[in-house]
GROMACS .gro file of C-alpha atoms in nm:
model
  221
    1MET     CA    1  -0.830  11.060   7.439
    2PRO     CA    2  -0.714  10.697   7.417
    3ALA     CA    3  -1.020  10.526   7.568
    4PRO     CA    4  -1.276  10.639   7.304
    5ARG     CA    5  -1.027  10.557   7.028
    6LYS     CA    6  -0.973  10.211   7.172
    7ASN     CA    7  -1.350  10.154   7.187
    8GLN     CA    8  -1.381  10.261   6.823
    9ASP     CA    9  -1.112  10.013   6.719
   10LEU     CA   10  -1.276   9.736   6.922
   11ALA     CA   11  -1.617   9.818   6.777
   12GLY     CA   12  -1.475   9.800   6.425
   13ASN     CA   13  -1.314   9.466   6.501
   14ALA     CA   14  -1.635   9.332   6.652
   15TYR     CA   15  -1.831   9.448   6.347
   16GLN     CA   16  -1.601   9.262   6.108
   17GLN     CA   17  -1.602   8.944   6.320
   18MET     CA   18  -1.980   8.941   6.356
   19ARG     CA   19  -2.046   9.020   5.991
   20GLU     CA   20  -1.815   8.742   5.874
   21ALA     CA   21  -1.966   8.493   6.121
   22ILE     CA   22  -2.320   8.577   6.007
   23MET     CA   23  -2.227   8.550   5.639
   24GLN     CA   24  -2.061   8.214   5.702
   25GLY     CA   25  -2.378   8.085   5.868
   26HIS     CA   26  -2.238   8.052   6.220
   27TYR     CA   27  -2.556   8.217   6.349
   28ALA     CA   28  -2.887   8.089   6.214
   29PRO     CA   29  -3.177   8.315   6.108
   30GLY     CA   30  -3.385   8.399   6.414
   31GLU     CA   31  -3.102   8.320   6.656
   32PRO     CA   32  -3.073   8.573   6.941
   33LEU     CA   33  -2.741   8.752   6.987
   34PHE     CA   34  -2.664   8.798   7.355
   35GLU     CA   35  -2.428   9.088   7.422
   36VAL     CA   36  -2.276   8.939   7.736
   37HIS     CA   37  -2.188   8.610   7.565
   38LEU     CA   38  -2.053   8.775   7.251
   39ALA     CA   39  -1.845   9.025   7.449
   40ALA     CA   40  -1.690   8.746   7.653
   41LYS     CA   41  -1.620   8.543   7.338
   42MET     CA   42  -1.443   8.838   7.175
   43GLY     CA   43  -1.260   8.943   7.488
   44MET     CA   44  -1.402   9.293   7.512
   45SER     CA   45  -1.655   9.492   7.713
   46ARG     CA   46  -2.017   9.525   7.605
   47THR     CA   47  -1.978   9.891   7.504
   48PRO     CA   48  -1.786   9.841   7.175
   49LEU     CA   49  -1.988   9.529   7.099
   50ARG     CA   50  -2.311   9.725   7.142
   51GLU     CA   51  -2.182   9.986   6.897
   52ALA     CA   52  -2.093   9.714   6.648
   53LEU     CA   53  -2.443   9.564   6.674
   54LYS     CA   54  -2.599   9.904   6.606
   55VAL     CA   55  -2.398   9.938   6.285
   56LEU     CA   56  -2.476   9.578   6.185
   57ALA     CA   57  -2.846   9.657   6.231
   58ARG     CA   58  -2.812   9.969   6.019
   59ASP     CA   59  -2.642   9.764   5.746
   60GLY     CA   60  -2.908   9.492   5.758
   61PHE     CA   61  -2.704   9.206   5.904
   62VAL     CA   62  -2.888   9.191   6.237
   63GLN     CA   63  -3.234   9.301   6.345
   64ALA     CA   64  -3.311   9.499   6.658
   65VAL     CA   65  -3.605   9.353   6.852
   66PRO     CA   66  -3.762   9.569   7.127
   67ALA     CA   67  -3.700   9.430   7.475
   68ARG     CA   68  -3.504   9.138   7.329
   69GLY     CA   69  -3.188   9.290   7.184
   70TYR     CA   70  -3.074   9.163   6.846
   71ILE     CA   71  -3.138   8.858   6.630
   72VAL     CA   72  -3.012   8.731   6.296
   73PRO     CA   73  -3.291   8.829   6.053
   74HIS     CA   74  -3.491   8.597   5.833
   75ARG     CA   75  -3.490   8.692   5.465
   76SER     CA   76  -3.829   8.693   5.297
   77MET     CA   77  -3.882   8.681   4.921
   78ASP     CA   78  -3.959   9.054   4.930
   79ASP     CA   79  -3.624   9.114   5.104
   80LEU     CA   80  -3.442   8.931   4.826
   81ARG     CA   81  -3.629   9.121   4.555
   82GLU     CA   82  -3.543   9.455   4.712
   83LEU     CA   83  -3.176   9.363   4.752
   84PHE     CA   84  -3.136   9.238   4.396
   85GLU     CA   85  -3.323   9.536   4.248
   86LEU     CA   86  -3.082   9.773   4.417
   87ARG     CA   87  -2.783   9.560   4.325
   88GLU     CA   88  -2.887   9.548   3.959
   89SER     CA   89  -2.914   9.925   3.935
   90LEU     CA   90  -2.591  10.002   4.119
   91GLU     CA   91  -2.374   9.731   3.964
   92GLY     CA   92  -2.498   9.830   3.621
   93MET     CA   93  -2.387  10.187   3.684
   94ALA     CA   94  -2.060  10.065   3.834
   95ALA     CA   95  -1.983   9.864   3.520
   96ARG     CA   96  -2.062  10.165   3.300
   97CYS     CA   97  -1.829  10.385   3.505
   98ALA     CA   98  -1.561  10.116   3.507
   99ALA     CA   99  -1.564  10.108   3.127
  100LEU     CA  100  -1.487  10.481   3.130
  101ARG     CA  101  -1.238  10.490   3.418
  102ALA     CA  102  -1.067  10.152   3.461
  103THR     CA  103  -0.689  10.160   3.434
  104ASP     CA  104  -0.492   9.908   3.233
  105ALA     CA  105  -0.373   9.757   3.563
  106THR     CA  106  -0.733   9.711   3.681
  107ILE     CA  107  -0.832   9.549   3.354
  108ALA     CA  108  -0.537   9.311   3.390
  109GLU     CA  109  -0.655   9.229   3.746
  110LEU     CA  110  -1.007   9.158   3.619
  111GLU     CA  111  -0.862   8.934   3.347
  112GLN     CA  112  -0.667   8.735   3.605
  113LEU     CA  113  -0.977   8.696   3.821
  114CYS     CA  114  -1.178   8.574   3.519
  115VAL     CA  115  -0.918   8.306   3.453
  116LEU     CA  116  -0.913   8.197   3.817
  117TYR     CA  117  -1.294   8.198   3.824
  118ALA     CA  118  -1.315   7.968   3.523
  119ASN     CA  119  -1.056   7.722   3.655
  120GLU     CA  120  -1.149   7.697   4.023
  121GLY     CA  121  -1.307   7.367   4.126
  122ASP     CA  122  -1.378   7.431   4.493
  123TRP     CA  123  -1.721   7.594   4.534
  124GLN     CA  124  -1.636   7.818   4.828
  125GLN     CA  125  -1.316   7.944   4.669
  126TRP     CA  126  -1.497   7.991   4.336
  127ALA     CA  127  -1.763   8.206   4.505
  128LYS     CA  128  -1.489   8.408   4.679
  129ILE     CA  129  -1.317   8.478   4.346
  130GLY     CA  130  -1.650   8.587   4.198
  131THR     CA  131  -1.692   8.835   4.481
  132GLN     CA  132  -1.338   8.962   4.423
  133PHE     CA  133  -1.423   9.023   4.056
  134HIS     CA  134  -1.726   9.231   4.146
  135THR     CA  135  -1.531   9.420   4.412
  136ALA     CA  136  -1.257   9.505   4.162
  137LEU     CA  137  -1.515   9.610   3.904
  138VAL     CA  138  -1.683   9.845   4.152
  139ALA     CA  139  -1.346   9.983   4.260
  140ALA     CA  140  -1.271  10.059   3.895
  141ALA     CA  141  -1.580  10.282   3.887
  142GLN     CA  142  -1.397  10.518   4.128
  143ASN     CA  143  -1.710  10.608   4.325
  144GLU     CA  144  -1.661  10.553   4.698
  145ARG     CA  145  -2.025  10.606   4.795
  146MET     CA  146  -2.140  10.350   4.541
  147ALA     CA  147  -1.877  10.104   4.665
  148THR     CA  148  -1.989  10.144   5.027
  149ILE     CA  149  -2.356  10.083   4.947
  150LEU     CA  150  -2.281   9.784   4.726
  151ASP     CA  151  -2.056   9.628   4.990
  152SER     CA  152  -2.347   9.620   5.234
  153LEU     CA  153  -2.593   9.492   4.973
  154LYS     CA  154  -2.367   9.213   4.854
  155GLY     CA  155  -2.297   9.105   5.209
  156GLN     CA  156  -2.668   9.072   5.279
  157ILE     CA  157  -2.726   8.885   4.952
  158LEU     CA  158  -2.439   8.645   5.021
  159HIS     CA  159  -2.586   8.572   5.363
  160SER     CA  160  -2.929   8.507   5.208
  161ARG     CA  161  -2.802   8.267   4.942
  162ARG     CA  162  -2.495   8.126   5.121
  163SER     CA  163  -2.539   7.765   5.005
  164ALA     CA  164  -2.826   7.796   4.760
  165LEU     CA  165  -2.635   7.747   4.436
  166ARG     CA  166  -2.361   7.502   4.526
  167ALA     CA  167  -2.503   7.221   4.313
  168ASP     CA  168  -2.607   7.437   4.015
  169GLN     CA  169  -2.338   7.360   3.756
  170ASP     CA  170  -2.533   7.528   3.477
  171ARG     CA  171  -2.549   7.854   3.669
  172ARG     CA  172  -2.180   7.829   3.749
  173ASP     CA  173  -2.089   7.792   3.381
  174ALA     CA  174  -2.320   8.078   3.283
  175ALA     CA  175  -2.172   8.307   3.550
  176ILE     CA  176  -1.823   8.242   3.413
  177ARG     CA  177  -1.939   8.349   3.065
  178GLU     CA  178  -2.116   8.654   3.204
  179HIS     CA  179  -1.809   8.775   3.392
  180ARG     CA  180  -1.603   8.739   3.074
  181ALA     CA  181  -1.857   8.936   2.870
  182ILE     CA  182  -1.861   9.220   3.124
  183LEU     CA  183  -1.482   9.235   3.120
  184ASP     CA  184  -1.475   9.241   2.738
  185ALA     CA  185  -1.714   9.538   2.739
  186VAL     CA  186  -1.503   9.722   2.998
  187ARG     CA  187  -1.188   9.654   2.797
  188ALA     CA  188  -1.361   9.790   2.484
  189ARG     CA  189  -1.460  10.104   2.682
  190ASP     CA  190  -1.823  10.037   2.591
  191GLY     CA  191  -2.013  10.177   2.889
  192ALA     CA  192  -2.360  10.099   2.758
  193ALA     CA  193  -2.275   9.734   2.689
  194ALA     CA  194  -2.098   9.694   3.023
  195GLU     CA  195  -2.401   9.826   3.209
  196ALA     CA  196  -2.646   9.609   3.014
  197LEU     CA  197  -2.436   9.296   3.069
  198ALA     CA  198  -2.389   9.366   3.441
  199ARG     CA  199  -2.762   9.419   3.487
  200GLU     CA  200  -2.839   9.096   3.304
  201HIS     CA  201  -2.586   8.910   3.517
  202VAL     CA  202  -2.758   9.027   3.837
  203ARG     CA  203  -3.104   8.942   3.698
  204LEU     CA  204  -2.994   8.590   3.612
  205SER     CA  205  -2.833   8.550   3.955
  206TYR     CA  206  -3.161   8.661   4.111
  207ALA     CA  207  -3.360   8.412   3.901
  208ALA     CA  208  -3.127   8.129   4.006
  209THR     CA  209  -3.161   8.231   4.371
  210LEU     CA  210  -3.541   8.232   4.348
  211SER     CA  211  -3.534   7.890   4.186
  212SER     CA  212  -3.322   7.753   4.471
  213TYR     CA  213  -3.587   7.870   4.720
  214GLN     CA  214  -3.880   7.694   4.547
  215SER     CA  215  -3.867   7.398   4.782
  216ARG     CA  216  -3.849   7.619   5.092
  217PRO     CA  217  -4.138   7.795   5.262
  218PRO     CA  218  -4.086   8.173   5.250
  219ALA     CA  219  -3.971   8.325   5.579
  220SER     CA  220  -4.205   8.566   5.748
  221ARG     CA  221  -4.095   8.916   5.836
   0.00000   0.00000   0.00000
């Protein structure tokens, strides 16, 4: 049946557009998301958009509010803690698995990304390369369920800390060293070291994110 298939494709497209817009800060925390306006903007009916919003709510990018529809959620300090705790555990395991399963081609890709990461001067592009490194590392673990969960977690974290660390040169330099150390452990096929280094990298990223929020009042749930 072509109509349901078309709606599925439209819903998938709407999901990707909305997720990217939220992560880029085009919708502020607490901002209501009106189905009729969004559907008109995307050139589709409200049915696929509504399906996309349901999935975005499930993945934590929007919040369903009874009798109001959907809003972009505020992130509290507890939200950040929960996200980073999960990310630390899963990315640590991903790095361990990558050390056991990464192909030579994947290791070469990670090496190239490390070089680009160290040499990139533009903050937004630098952050994008960092995300590509983590995505490639998780892909090397060859665990699709882990990759799916981490994709959602990292998207939520990126939204929460979108511009928090732009001026932190020390953290930037440290992150470059940490990526290199993780890659070296993967190349050496040292699963225990790769996991420990990946966990430490996430913990330090969390600490830097908390520090960047010190001058801001915590958002309420």
